[in-house]
XYZ file of C-alpha atoms in Angstrom:
709
model
C 4.924 -56.917 19.255
C 4.334 -53.197 18.656
C 5.711 -51.465 15.604
C 7.775 -49.128 17.806
C 9.312 -52.066 19.617
C 10.158 -53.753 16.330
C 11.754 -50.513 15.212
C 13.842 -50.331 18.394
C 14.993 -53.909 17.929
C 15.933 -53.085 14.365
C 17.963 -50.074 15.502
C 19.722 -52.156 18.148
C 20.521 -54.796 15.554
C 21.890 -52.159 13.220
C 24.190 -50.944 15.990
C 25.216 -54.479 16.856
C 25.996 -55.063 13.181
C 28.953 -52.718 13.578
C 30.680 -55.301 15.748
C 33.435 -56.626 13.537
C 35.525 -58.056 16.336
C 34.656 -59.302 19.801
C 35.106 -56.760 22.584
C 35.150 -57.872 26.225
C 35.571 -55.857 29.420
C 35.971 -56.877 33.053
C 34.276 -56.200 36.389
C 35.740 -56.690 39.860
C 32.534 -58.228 41.165
C 31.462 -60.338 38.207
C 33.302 -63.370 36.943
C 32.963 -63.383 33.153
C 32.625 -66.560 31.130
C 32.377 -65.213 27.596
C 31.727 -67.646 24.773
C 32.500 -65.938 21.495
C 32.725 -67.217 17.943
C 35.224 -65.774 15.477
C 36.085 -66.925 11.987
C 39.481 -68.438 11.252
C 42.071 -65.890 10.218
C 40.429 -63.012 12.079
C 41.840 -61.366 15.214
C 40.090 -61.554 18.565
C 40.270 -58.492 20.823
C 39.919 -58.205 24.600
C 39.863 -54.697 26.076
C 40.659 -53.878 29.709
C 40.080 -50.777 31.831
C 43.548 -51.068 33.332
C 46.846 -51.693 31.611
C 48.589 -55.036 31.415
C 52.315 -55.492 31.741
C 54.269 -55.742 28.519
C 55.729 -59.015 29.788
C 52.313 -60.624 30.311
C 52.107 -61.779 26.682
C 55.296 -63.856 27.135
C 55.669 -64.650 30.860
C 52.733 -67.079 31.108
C 50.296 -64.792 32.885
C 48.167 -64.884 29.725
C 47.712 -68.371 28.330
C 45.457 -70.298 25.948
C 44.453 -73.959 26.169
C 42.450 -76.133 23.798
C 39.437 -78.313 24.615
C 41.700 -81.020 26.022
C 43.446 -78.532 28.314
C 46.626 -78.553 26.254
C 48.484 -75.259 25.925
C 48.465 -73.814 22.402
C 50.534 -71.079 20.827
C 49.057 -67.919 19.336
C 50.232 -64.460 18.467
C 49.518 -62.129 21.386
C 49.941 -58.370 21.053
C 49.120 -55.305 23.124
C 48.203 -51.873 21.838
C 50.276 -48.796 22.725
C 48.318 -48.219 25.935
C 48.593 -51.924 26.899
C 44.818 -52.066 27.421
C 43.792 -53.979 24.299
C 44.982 -57.540 23.770
C 44.769 -59.044 20.292
C 44.940 -62.794 19.666
C 45.675 -64.251 16.238
C 46.805 -67.507 14.697
C 44.401 -69.987 16.278
C 43.209 -72.931 14.204
C 39.584 -74.033 14.055
C 38.549 -75.335 17.481
C 37.433 -74.465 21.027
C 39.732 -72.617 23.408
C 39.892 -71.050 26.848
C 41.865 -67.859 27.439
C 43.305 -67.426 30.961
C 44.236 -63.979 32.284
C 45.899 -64.002 35.711
C 45.854 -61.175 38.243
C 49.596 -60.878 37.824
C 49.120 -59.871 34.168
C 48.093 -56.372 35.274
C 50.309 -53.516 36.288
C 50.534 -52.658 39.990
C 47.738 -50.535 41.427
C 44.103 -51.498 40.982
C 43.891 -55.249 40.470
C 41.208 -57.782 39.652
C 39.927 -59.823 42.597
C 40.467 -63.139 40.848
C 41.858 -64.783 37.772
C 39.563 -64.756 34.750
C 38.958 -67.131 31.900
C 37.095 -66.740 28.602
C 35.870 -69.298 26.123
C 36.516 -68.784 22.423
C 35.369 -70.820 19.435
C 37.157 -70.475 16.096
C 35.127 -71.663 13.106
C 35.883 -72.067 9.429
C 35.661 -68.811 7.524
C 32.728 -68.787 5.122
C 33.964 -67.475 1.791
C 31.098 -68.408 -0.515
C 27.317 -68.648 -0.214
C 25.839 -71.599 -2.123
C 22.930 -72.657 0.091
C 20.610 -71.700 2.930
C 22.953 -73.626 5.223
C 25.892 -71.379 4.232
C 23.815 -68.275 4.797
C 22.601 -69.479 8.182
C 26.156 -70.384 9.218
C 27.401 -66.937 8.179
C 24.842 -65.089 10.306
C 25.053 -67.561 13.207
C 28.643 -66.404 13.704
C 27.372 -62.928 14.552
C 24.449 -64.285 16.521
C 26.798 -66.121 18.867
C 29.062 -63.100 19.161
C 26.054 -60.998 20.168
C 25.413 -63.323 23.135
C 28.763 -62.599 24.761
C 28.492 -60.914 28.150
C 30.156 -57.534 27.794
C 31.085 -56.219 31.200
C 33.530 -53.793 32.649
C 35.412 -52.965 35.788
C 33.456 -50.830 38.237
C 34.505 -47.207 37.875
C 34.570 -44.313 40.242
C 31.654 -41.868 40.105
C 33.735 -39.569 37.918
C 34.628 -42.379 35.506
C 31.002 -43.532 35.446
C 29.768 -40.069 34.490
C 32.351 -39.799 31.705
C 31.241 -43.121 30.254
C 27.538 -42.311 30.386
C 28.138 -39.012 28.560
C 29.662 -40.756 25.543
C 26.897 -41.918 23.935
C 32.136 -32.164 -9.496
C 32.275 -30.185 -11.127
C 28.944 -29.258 -12.694
C 30.072 -25.661 -12.595
C 27.544 -24.468 -15.115
C 24.777 -24.712 -12.535
C 22.075 -25.071 -15.125
C 20.852 -26.613 -18.314
C 18.645 -24.845 -20.856
C 17.858 -21.806 -18.732
C 17.179 -23.515 -15.404
C 19.114 -24.774 -12.419
C 20.437 -28.288 -11.937
C 21.619 -30.279 -8.933
C 25.120 -29.570 -7.648
C 26.528 -33.034 -8.405
C 30.066 -34.057 -7.510
C 30.905 -35.550 -10.908
C 29.724 -34.066 -14.167
C 27.331 -36.489 -15.860
C 26.578 -38.439 -12.650
C 23.198 -37.316 -11.295
C 22.681 -37.698 -7.528
C 19.075 -36.622 -7.083
C 17.787 -33.998 -4.673
C 14.785 -32.919 -2.603
C 13.791 -30.126 -5.030
C 14.367 -30.042 -8.802
C 13.022 -28.282 -11.870
C 12.621 -28.944 -15.591
C 12.369 -25.246 -16.357
C 8.585 -25.229 -16.275
C 7.640 -27.096 -13.107
C 9.230 -27.345 -9.673
C 9.102 -30.761 -7.987
C 9.728 -30.605 -4.228
C 9.386 -33.028 -1.325
C 7.178 -32.016 1.602
C 6.988 -34.870 4.118
C 5.229 -37.741 2.307
C 4.097 -35.628 -0.650
C 5.713 -34.362 -3.817
C 4.490 -30.870 -4.637
C 4.399 -30.162 -8.367
C 4.296 -26.398 -8.904
C 3.841 -24.467 -12.123
C 6.808 -22.092 -11.737
C 5.602 -19.422 -14.159
C 2.079 -19.169 -12.760
C 3.071 -19.987 -9.154
C 0.362 -22.580 -8.784
C 0.485 -26.042 -7.215
C -0.902 -28.332 -9.914
C -0.494 -31.665 -8.102
C 0.161 -33.030 -4.627
C 1.563 -36.444 -5.451
C 1.491 -39.165 -2.780
C 3.349 -42.362 -3.640
C 1.791 -44.089 -0.634
C 0.841 -42.983 2.875
C 3.946 -44.645 4.351
C 6.372 -43.414 1.658
C 8.561 -40.450 2.596
C 10.643 -39.636 -0.514
C 14.292 -38.645 -0.140
C 15.486 -38.288 -3.755
C 13.949 -36.810 -6.896
C 15.350 -37.004 -10.417
C 14.097 -36.247 -13.906
C 14.898 -38.261 -16.998
C 13.239 -36.598 -19.964
C 9.498 -36.916 -19.151
C 10.006 -39.412 -16.330
C 9.981 -38.313 -12.689
C 12.053 -40.648 -10.519
C 11.056 -40.817 -6.838
C 13.196 -42.789 -4.378
C 12.340 -43.559 -0.769
C 12.708 -46.062 2.062
C 9.686 -47.691 3.646
C 8.953 -50.310 6.283
C 7.041 -53.467 5.545
C 5.786 -56.059 7.994
C 6.778 -59.672 7.538
C 4.804 -61.839 9.919
C 5.324 -65.466 10.719
C 3.239 -66.841 13.572
C 3.876 -66.642 16.437
C 6.607 -64.081 15.643
C 6.054 -60.702 14.070
C 8.717 -58.672 12.430
C 9.415 -56.296 9.579
C 12.139 -54.794 7.451
C 13.092 -51.688 5.534
C 12.779 -51.645 1.764
C 14.301 -49.145 -0.657
C 11.889 -48.312 -3.469
C 11.928 -46.228 -6.637
C 8.739 -45.101 -8.373
C 8.713 -43.867 -11.975
C 6.031 -41.401 -13.133
C 5.226 -40.125 -16.587
C 5.051 -36.325 -16.150
C 4.614 -35.344 -19.776
C 1.431 -33.846 -18.374
C 2.708 -32.702 -14.988
C -0.842 -31.891 -13.897
C -1.677 -35.572 -14.125
C 1.383 -37.769 -13.421
C 0.917 -41.461 -14.185
C 2.746 -44.251 -12.387
C 4.681 -46.336 -14.912
C 6.412 -48.763 -12.591
C 7.831 -49.214 -9.106
C 10.869 -51.303 -8.193
C 12.436 -52.065 -4.824
C 15.074 -53.959 -2.908
C 15.615 -54.818 0.726
C 17.400 -52.354 2.991
C 17.626 -48.652 3.708
C 18.199 -46.499 0.643
C 21.723 -45.127 1.045
C 22.566 -43.805 -2.414
C 21.080 -43.141 -5.816
C 23.015 -42.332 -9.002
C 22.114 -41.912 -12.663
C 24.634 -42.019 -15.486
C 23.041 -41.344 -18.847
C 20.101 -43.709 -19.264
C 21.048 -45.953 -16.352
C 19.914 -45.673 -12.759
C 21.866 -47.276 -9.894
C 20.172 -47.916 -6.533
C 22.246 -48.744 -3.445
C 20.811 -49.973 -0.141
C 22.143 -51.473 3.072
C 20.270 -54.228 4.900
C 20.848 -55.919 8.230
C 18.535 -58.933 8.128
C 16.788 -59.989 11.313
C 19.331 -62.704 11.990
C 18.820 -62.501 15.785
C 15.481 -64.264 15.209
C 17.450 -67.431 14.410
C 17.308 -68.051 18.159
C 13.534 -68.526 17.863
C 12.857 -69.287 14.193
C 15.107 -72.040 12.866
C 14.030 -71.641 9.227
C 14.392 -67.842 9.239
C 14.543 -66.445 5.699
C 17.785 -64.452 5.441
C 17.788 -63.894 1.687
C 17.502 -60.355 0.282
C 14.497 -59.672 -1.951
C 13.674 -57.459 -4.904
C 10.227 -56.043 -5.653
C 8.612 -55.012 -8.916
C 5.107 -53.918 -9.819
C 5.663 -55.458 -13.249
C 6.416 -58.872 -11.766
C 6.570 -60.828 -8.525
C 8.673 -60.308 -5.404
C 11.777 -62.439 -5.730
C 14.507 -63.649 -3.405
C 17.957 -63.159 -4.874
C 19.504 -66.457 -6.001
C 22.659 -67.590 -4.221
C 24.663 -66.771 -7.337
C 23.816 -63.117 -6.714
C 25.148 -63.140 -3.134
C 28.874 -62.638 -2.663
C 31.004 -62.048 0.417
C 33.132 -58.928 0.379
C 36.710 -60.029 1.053
C 38.008 -59.026 4.496
C 34.643 -57.576 5.438
C 32.984 -59.340 8.314
C 29.664 -57.769 9.296
C 26.071 -59.072 9.173
C 24.984 -56.648 6.441
C 23.985 -56.802 2.809
C 25.197 -54.146 0.394
C 22.629 -54.340 -2.419
C 23.175 -52.674 -5.798
C 20.618 -52.575 -8.628
C 20.768 -51.137 -12.146
C 18.003 -50.419 -14.656
C 17.639 -48.643 -18.004
C 15.278 -45.709 -17.401
C 14.942 -44.826 -21.091
C 12.549 -47.767 -21.449
C 11.446 -48.117 -17.867
C 8.153 -49.900 -18.536
C 9.853 -53.043 -19.845
C 13.518 -52.702 -18.791
C 15.090 -55.568 -16.861
C 16.192 -54.909 -13.294
C 19.621 -56.367 -12.477
C 20.549 -56.745 -8.803
C 23.710 -57.944 -7.054
C 24.300 -58.247 -3.307
C 27.416 -58.363 -1.158
C 27.734 -59.496 2.447
C 29.847 -57.029 4.390
C 30.329 -53.372 5.220
C 28.893 -50.474 3.314
C 30.300 -46.964 3.634
C 30.977 -43.741 1.773
C 30.089 -43.960 -1.919
C 31.763 -42.265 -4.865
C 30.791 -42.926 -8.473
C 32.786 -42.259 -11.622
C 31.639 -42.842 -15.189
C 32.350 -46.561 -15.015
C 32.607 -47.634 -11.386
C 31.067 -47.332 -7.935
C 33.609 -47.105 -5.120
C 32.644 -48.000 -1.554
C 34.982 -46.886 1.232
C 34.251 -49.195 4.146
C 35.759 -48.354 7.527
C 37.155 -51.178 9.626
C 36.538 -50.816 13.352
C 38.369 -52.266 16.322
C 36.524 -50.773 19.310
C 32.875 -51.702 19.389
C 29.706 -51.957 21.457
C 30.054 -51.980 25.245
C 27.593 -52.714 28.021
C 27.809 -51.200 31.481
C 28.203 -53.737 34.260
C 25.217 -54.594 36.418
C 27.064 -53.033 39.349
C 26.657 -49.568 37.821
C 23.758 -49.752 35.370
C 21.870 -52.033 33.056
C 21.733 -49.785 30.003
C 23.818 -50.184 26.876
C 26.114 -47.411 25.721
C 27.955 -47.009 22.473
C 31.593 -46.047 22.755
C 33.266 -44.287 19.830
C 34.941 -46.660 17.450
C 38.574 -46.279 16.554
C 39.050 -46.558 12.817
C 42.281 -48.282 11.866
C 41.925 -48.574 8.130
C 39.525 -48.301 5.223
C 38.834 -50.990 2.648
C 37.862 -49.711 -0.788
C 35.705 -51.865 -3.047
C 35.451 -51.113 -6.733
C 32.199 -52.208 -8.374
C 32.500 -51.904 -12.139
C 29.311 -50.825 -13.905
C 28.591 -51.008 -17.625
C 25.000 -50.075 -18.389
C 23.116 -52.599 -16.209
C 26.097 -54.904 -15.698
C 27.398 -54.877 -12.105
C 30.678 -56.615 -11.212
C 32.984 -56.585 -8.202
C 36.264 -55.605 -9.870
C 38.859 -54.919 -7.162
C 39.553 -54.126 -3.527
C 42.287 -52.249 -1.725
C 43.198 -50.868 1.687
C 44.412 -47.546 3.003
C 45.205 -46.253 6.471
C 42.655 -44.054 8.198
C 39.039 -43.097 7.553
C 37.255 -41.268 4.748
C 35.287 -38.107 5.568
C 32.775 -38.172 2.694
C 32.391 -38.749 -1.051
C 34.552 -35.703 -1.882
C 37.520 -37.472 -0.289
C 37.573 -39.785 -3.330
C 38.165 -39.107 -7.013
C 39.033 -41.097 -10.119
C 41.406 -39.485 -12.629
C 43.180 -41.013 -15.622
C 42.622 -44.563 -14.371
C 43.765 -43.872 -10.794
C 41.657 -43.458 -7.662
C 42.777 -40.753 -5.230
C 41.608 -40.927 -1.630
C 42.214 -38.621 1.350
C 42.025 -40.053 4.888
C 42.493 -39.155 8.537
C 44.187 -41.690 10.778
C 43.811 -41.597 14.553
C 42.069 -39.196 16.911
C 42.390 -35.406 16.602
C 40.893 -34.508 19.984
C 41.585 -35.157 23.642
C 44.734 -35.734 25.635
C 45.728 -38.699 23.475
C 45.345 -36.930 20.118
C 47.485 -38.746 17.569
C 45.886 -37.937 14.237
C 47.617 -37.559 10.889
C 46.285 -37.182 7.382
C 47.179 -38.899 4.146
C 46.536 -38.823 0.413
C 46.783 -42.192 -1.333
C 46.804 -42.934 -5.051
C 45.695 -46.406 -6.148
C 45.827 -47.953 -9.596
C 42.997 -49.601 -11.515
C 43.397 -52.747 -9.393
C 43.332 -50.620 -6.196
C 46.992 -51.244 -5.474
C 48.761 -48.306 -3.880
C 51.247 -46.629 -6.214
C 51.903 -43.341 -4.432
C 51.067 -41.328 -1.318
C 51.595 -38.181 0.692
C 51.717 -39.106 4.362
C 51.477 -37.466 7.772
C 49.935 -34.141 6.807
C 48.891 -31.765 9.626
C 49.570 -34.080 12.557
C 47.091 -33.574 15.391
C 44.377 -32.321 13.009
C 41.723 -33.977 10.862
C 40.373 -33.469 7.350
C 37.335 -31.177 7.106
C 37.013 -31.035 3.312
C 38.710 -32.154 0.108
C 38.358 -31.400 -3.574
C 40.105 -32.742 -6.651
C 40.469 -30.569 -9.745
C 42.311 -32.147 -12.658
C 45.792 -33.128 -11.485
C 45.545 -31.144 -8.244
C 44.177 -32.149 -4.856
C 43.064 -29.593 -2.266
C 42.707 -30.704 1.342
C 41.537 -28.659 4.331
C 42.497 -29.849 7.818
C 41.697 -28.197 11.117
C 42.187 -28.125 14.841
C 43.000 -24.517 15.688
C 43.718 -23.042 12.243
C 42.664 -23.985 8.713
C 45.551 -25.294 6.634
C 44.738 -25.606 2.933
C 47.122 -28.043 1.255
C 47.759 -27.938 -2.492
C 48.972 -31.321 -3.755
C 50.193 -32.187 -7.245
C 49.150 -35.699 -8.369
C 50.382 -35.439 -11.971
C 52.870 -38.227 -11.244
C 50.754 -40.864 -9.438
C 53.894 -42.565 -8.136
C 55.217 -39.391 -6.546
C 52.507 -36.917 -5.486
C 53.879 -33.918 -3.623
C 52.707 -30.966 -1.559
C 53.203 -27.779 -3.551
C 51.870 -25.213 -1.103
C 50.103 -24.616 2.205
C 48.006 -21.801 3.625
C 47.060 -21.337 7.295
C 44.136 -19.086 8.225
C 41.579 -18.916 11.064
C 38.473 -21.044 10.646
C 37.814 -24.034 8.436
C 35.951 -25.012 5.264
C 33.435 -27.867 5.266
C 32.994 -27.692 1.504
C 35.191 -26.595 -1.418
C 33.771 -25.575 -4.796
C 35.833 -24.793 -7.904
C 35.626 -21.267 -9.328
C 37.333 -21.522 -12.685
C 40.729 -23.210 -12.870
C 42.655 -21.241 -10.250
C 40.177 -20.434 -7.497
C 38.180 -22.283 -4.842
C 35.184 -21.162 -2.822
C 35.427 -22.489 0.730
C 32.261 -22.665 2.832
C 32.666 -23.224 6.554
C 33.032 -21.332 9.819
C 35.133 -18.628 11.375
C 36.697 -19.691 14.676
C 38.144 -18.263 17.859
C 40.819 -19.913 19.985
C 40.502 -19.259 23.737
C 42.493 -20.423 26.721
C 40.360 -20.894 29.814
C 41.830 -20.803 33.285
C 42.898 -24.216 34.490
C 42.867 -25.703 31.000
C 45.993 -27.191 29.480
C 44.681 -27.020 25.919
C 43.063 -24.076 24.127
C 39.342 -24.244 23.335
C 38.250 -23.651 19.755
C 34.863 -21.939 19.349
C 32.983 -21.626 16.066
C 31.733 -18.149 15.258
C 29.893 -16.975 12.140
C 29.639 -18.776 8.836
C 32.625 -18.044 6.608
C 33.052 -17.824 2.840
C 36.655 -17.884 1.624
C 37.910 -17.309 -1.909
C 41.185 -19.161 -2.296
C 43.501 -18.135 -5.109
C 45.741 -21.048 -6.142
C 47.228 -19.467 -9.280
C 50.628 -19.699 -7.574
C 50.390 -23.307 -6.412
C 53.327 -22.923 -4.037
C 51.749 -19.898 -2.345
C 47.952 -20.197 -2.127
C 46.253 -17.154 -0.629
C 42.866 -16.294 0.844
C 41.985 -13.581 -1.660
C 38.696 -12.596 -0.067
C 36.500 -13.626 2.862
C 33.002 -12.897 4.163
C 31.708 -13.631 7.672
C 27.935 -14.115 8.036
C 26.315 -13.736 11.444
C 27.768 -15.058 14.657
C 27.891 -18.304 16.612
C 24.832 -20.439 15.845
C 24.517 -19.265 12.229
C 23.882 -22.294 10.063
C 23.344 -23.381 6.469
C 22.405 -26.783 5.078
C 25.234 -26.391 2.564
C 27.657 -27.025 5.434
C 26.798 -30.733 5.305
C 24.962 -31.178 1.989
C 26.630 -29.905 -1.170
C 23.338 -30.162 -3.063
C 22.071 -27.139 -1.098
C 24.477 -24.916 -3.082
C 22.729 -22.761 -5.701
C 24.704 -21.962 -8.865
C 23.907 -19.708 -11.799
C 26.906 -19.512 -14.121
C 25.229 -16.846 -16.259
C 25.653 -14.312 -13.452
C 28.417 -15.985 -11.393
C 25.875 -16.406 -8.605
C 26.313 -18.825 -5.719
C 23.776 -19.085 -2.938
C 22.555 -21.177 -0.046
C 19.857 -21.376 2.617
C 20.863 -19.658 5.840
C 19.670 -19.108 9.394
C 21.421 -16.263 11.201
C 22.216 -15.792 14.881
C 24.231 -13.066 16.577
C 25.799 -12.856 20.047
C 23.351 -11.913 22.780
C 23.788 -9.598 25.734
C 25.904 -12.174 27.518
C 28.371 -14.640 26.032
C 26.228 -17.734 26.537
C 23.081 -16.400 24.850
C 22.364 -16.105 21.144
C 19.947 -13.781 19.406
C 17.984 -15.142 16.459
C 18.099 -12.655 13.566
C 16.242 -14.388 10.736
C 16.188 -17.169 8.165
C 16.026 -17.437 4.380
C 18.715 -17.436 1.707
C 21.624 -15.365 0.476
C 23.027 -15.028 -3.045
C 26.639 -13.996 -3.678
C 28.402 -12.957 -6.848
C 31.676 -14.878 -6.795
C 34.319 -14.181 -9.405
C 38.095 -14.312 -9.498
C 37.959 -10.695 -8.279
C 36.189 -11.476 -5.012
C 32.942 -12.209 -3.131
C 30.058 -9.733 -3.177
C 26.575 -10.047 -1.654
C 24.105 -9.841 -4.547
C 20.801 -10.651 -2.881
C 19.723 -11.018 0.731
C 16.536 -13.108 0.820
C 16.384 -13.590 4.584
C 13.225 -12.813 6.503
C 13.987 -11.012 9.791
C 12.877 -12.526 13.070
C 9.445 -11.439 14.233
C 9.121 -9.675 17.611
C 9.592 -12.221 20.389
C 10.735 -14.989 18.002
C 13.707 -16.704 19.638
C 14.524 -19.324 17.031
C 13.622 -20.354 13.510
C 10.562 -22.378 12.504
C 11.981 -25.481 10.820
C 9.052 -25.654 8.414
C 9.841 -22.178 7.085
C 13.602 -22.716 6.726
C 14.626 -22.579 3.066
C 15.848 -25.961 1.873
C 16.766 -25.262 -1.754
C 17.158 -22.375 -4.208
C 16.272 -22.845 -7.888
C 15.968 -20.677 -10.974
C 14.106 -20.825 -14.268
C 14.830 -18.136 -16.818
C 14.970 -14.768 -15.033
C 13.144 -15.928 -11.914
C 14.625 -17.303 -8.714
C 12.731 -19.477 -6.211
C 13.318 -20.402 -2.588
C 11.740 -23.691 -1.522
C 10.819 -24.639 2.041
C 8.511 -27.293 3.499
C 5.626 -24.819 3.656
C 6.008 -22.560 0.630
C 7.747 -21.471 -2.553
C 8.675 -17.800 -2.948
C 9.630 -16.253 -6.283
C 12.024 -13.340 -6.881
C 13.052 -11.301 -9.887
C 16.638 -12.363 -10.630
C 17.998 -8.954 -11.647
C 16.732 -7.104 -8.556
C 15.969 -9.942 -6.094
C 12.645 -8.266 -5.485
C 10.030 -10.615 -4.044
C 7.267 -11.375 -6.545
C 4.909 -14.080 -5.301
C 4.572 -16.660 -2.557
C 2.510 -19.829 -2.653
C 1.868 -21.866 0.493
C 1.525 -25.622 0.616
């Protein structure tokens, strides 16, 4: 089997791993006989393209019989649209679900009655043997075999379906820039860093080590030809390089492989000649890296190749760790736990190691079967916000097409897992649930023993928009103690930031409401103020105690002829200075619009792209600028580079424009020349791209030197 084919299978399996519940659709011309396995205590969902009658769940048109043909009782419920049927309360056993034609509302009707086989098995709550592990993954294997088919649509319906497819405010240590981390003291790693003397930057599969003062590349470090680093960190004289790689695991006559997250440690006391000290690894894609003091935490997510159980009976499903100072080891069963109420064929793998003595430190690894998700880390815990899905993978019927499509999942709730960390000790400490979904890590914050979490529930777009936003406060055991519910109905959260006892939440659909919420009393949080302005902020950064810098987009609301809803168009990039001195009346004190539609900065989706220099109150970011063309549908590329702003409580002022204008005839930016990060050492500023580093004099922003890679 080719490597590309193995990769495709792996991607398909990763998508399939999202299937938490069974999802079945009907076709007029195909009689479906689905045989699906679910674990006891979990709901079983059947989704239809046409609505059922409300009475069908009680009038006998939907019925369930056991293996002997005897009718059994279960809890049947329909969703608000009467198109999704949920079945709960069945004991372990084999069942057949009958759905009669009369169960559907008048209009389009199925040609015949349908029946579906369902097997309910004991829920596996603990892994103590290979047999337990195999049984756990076999549940998903059987679910994957279910025929997933749907009613034939009209051409219009068919087309529609196919189209769906911190506060480290100082910004620097001893005279040089640091990574813009969410939580002070919790290092996240980045693609370009400095120790004040050297700049370490990732360029494809190499790490370029550049003498900043002399503007000279002193080393092009290659971990291995197949290693493409994603995170760099420095711990004293140790360079930490994290990456994901793919290794082949062959077993005749079957060939397969898997992703492995690895971390290499180099002694860079002599940066001209880095020496590998040690390399560790664990199965799965690298999803997060954190360092608190002397301790490094590595988080990966693995979907083992469980589908090969159909062909290889003794398939090894255990997660492994790797270490150049020892042998590759499978995790013992005592290190594999099942996340409560999480039912997906994934491993969440967490490792911890003391980097102050990396040559001999012991690697401690724990693994959890279940969902991963957004990660937030405080000084003593890792929080995982795992979204629970109800609408999953669908397959087009053979009548229309043979290709798979992925429909958007509807998120009902989020489960939060608290993993307590103490040096290299890792322990699952608590779990809790909240309504809605989490946007990103900034939607979570721990303060005075409580975890605060902002979520969006429902869908903010389309004719059936029903979204609402919430702020929940959970105690140390992740039990809800307080909440603010139903904020900005019909909108969704675009950014959140917590500062001390205050929470700031930006929602958006047509305007940008900024909510100021007081969480001083965890049992009774309350909205203090609200501001509505055009545009929205994707990221909020604290400026002192009473101001926030919002980074996002300006917008325009237009009503097109024949449309029932207005259309919201993004325009130029927008910087907003919010003054929250009067908490009940927040104001947009100043604003700057950069470019027009198409203007983009990496800081919009990666907070680590924000440059900070507290000495001068400078904030900057990479930027690519477009302006409107001669007609409305065309854009004109103006240039790419970086911009530096002086941001104080008085306002926002452009301090340095480091963009390079477009060359004659250039219609769009060269991705290799786009600035990725901005750093400083002493009085010099540096822009870093994949092809070069350019230095500037900080006081004048005059270009000094450029070195190409």
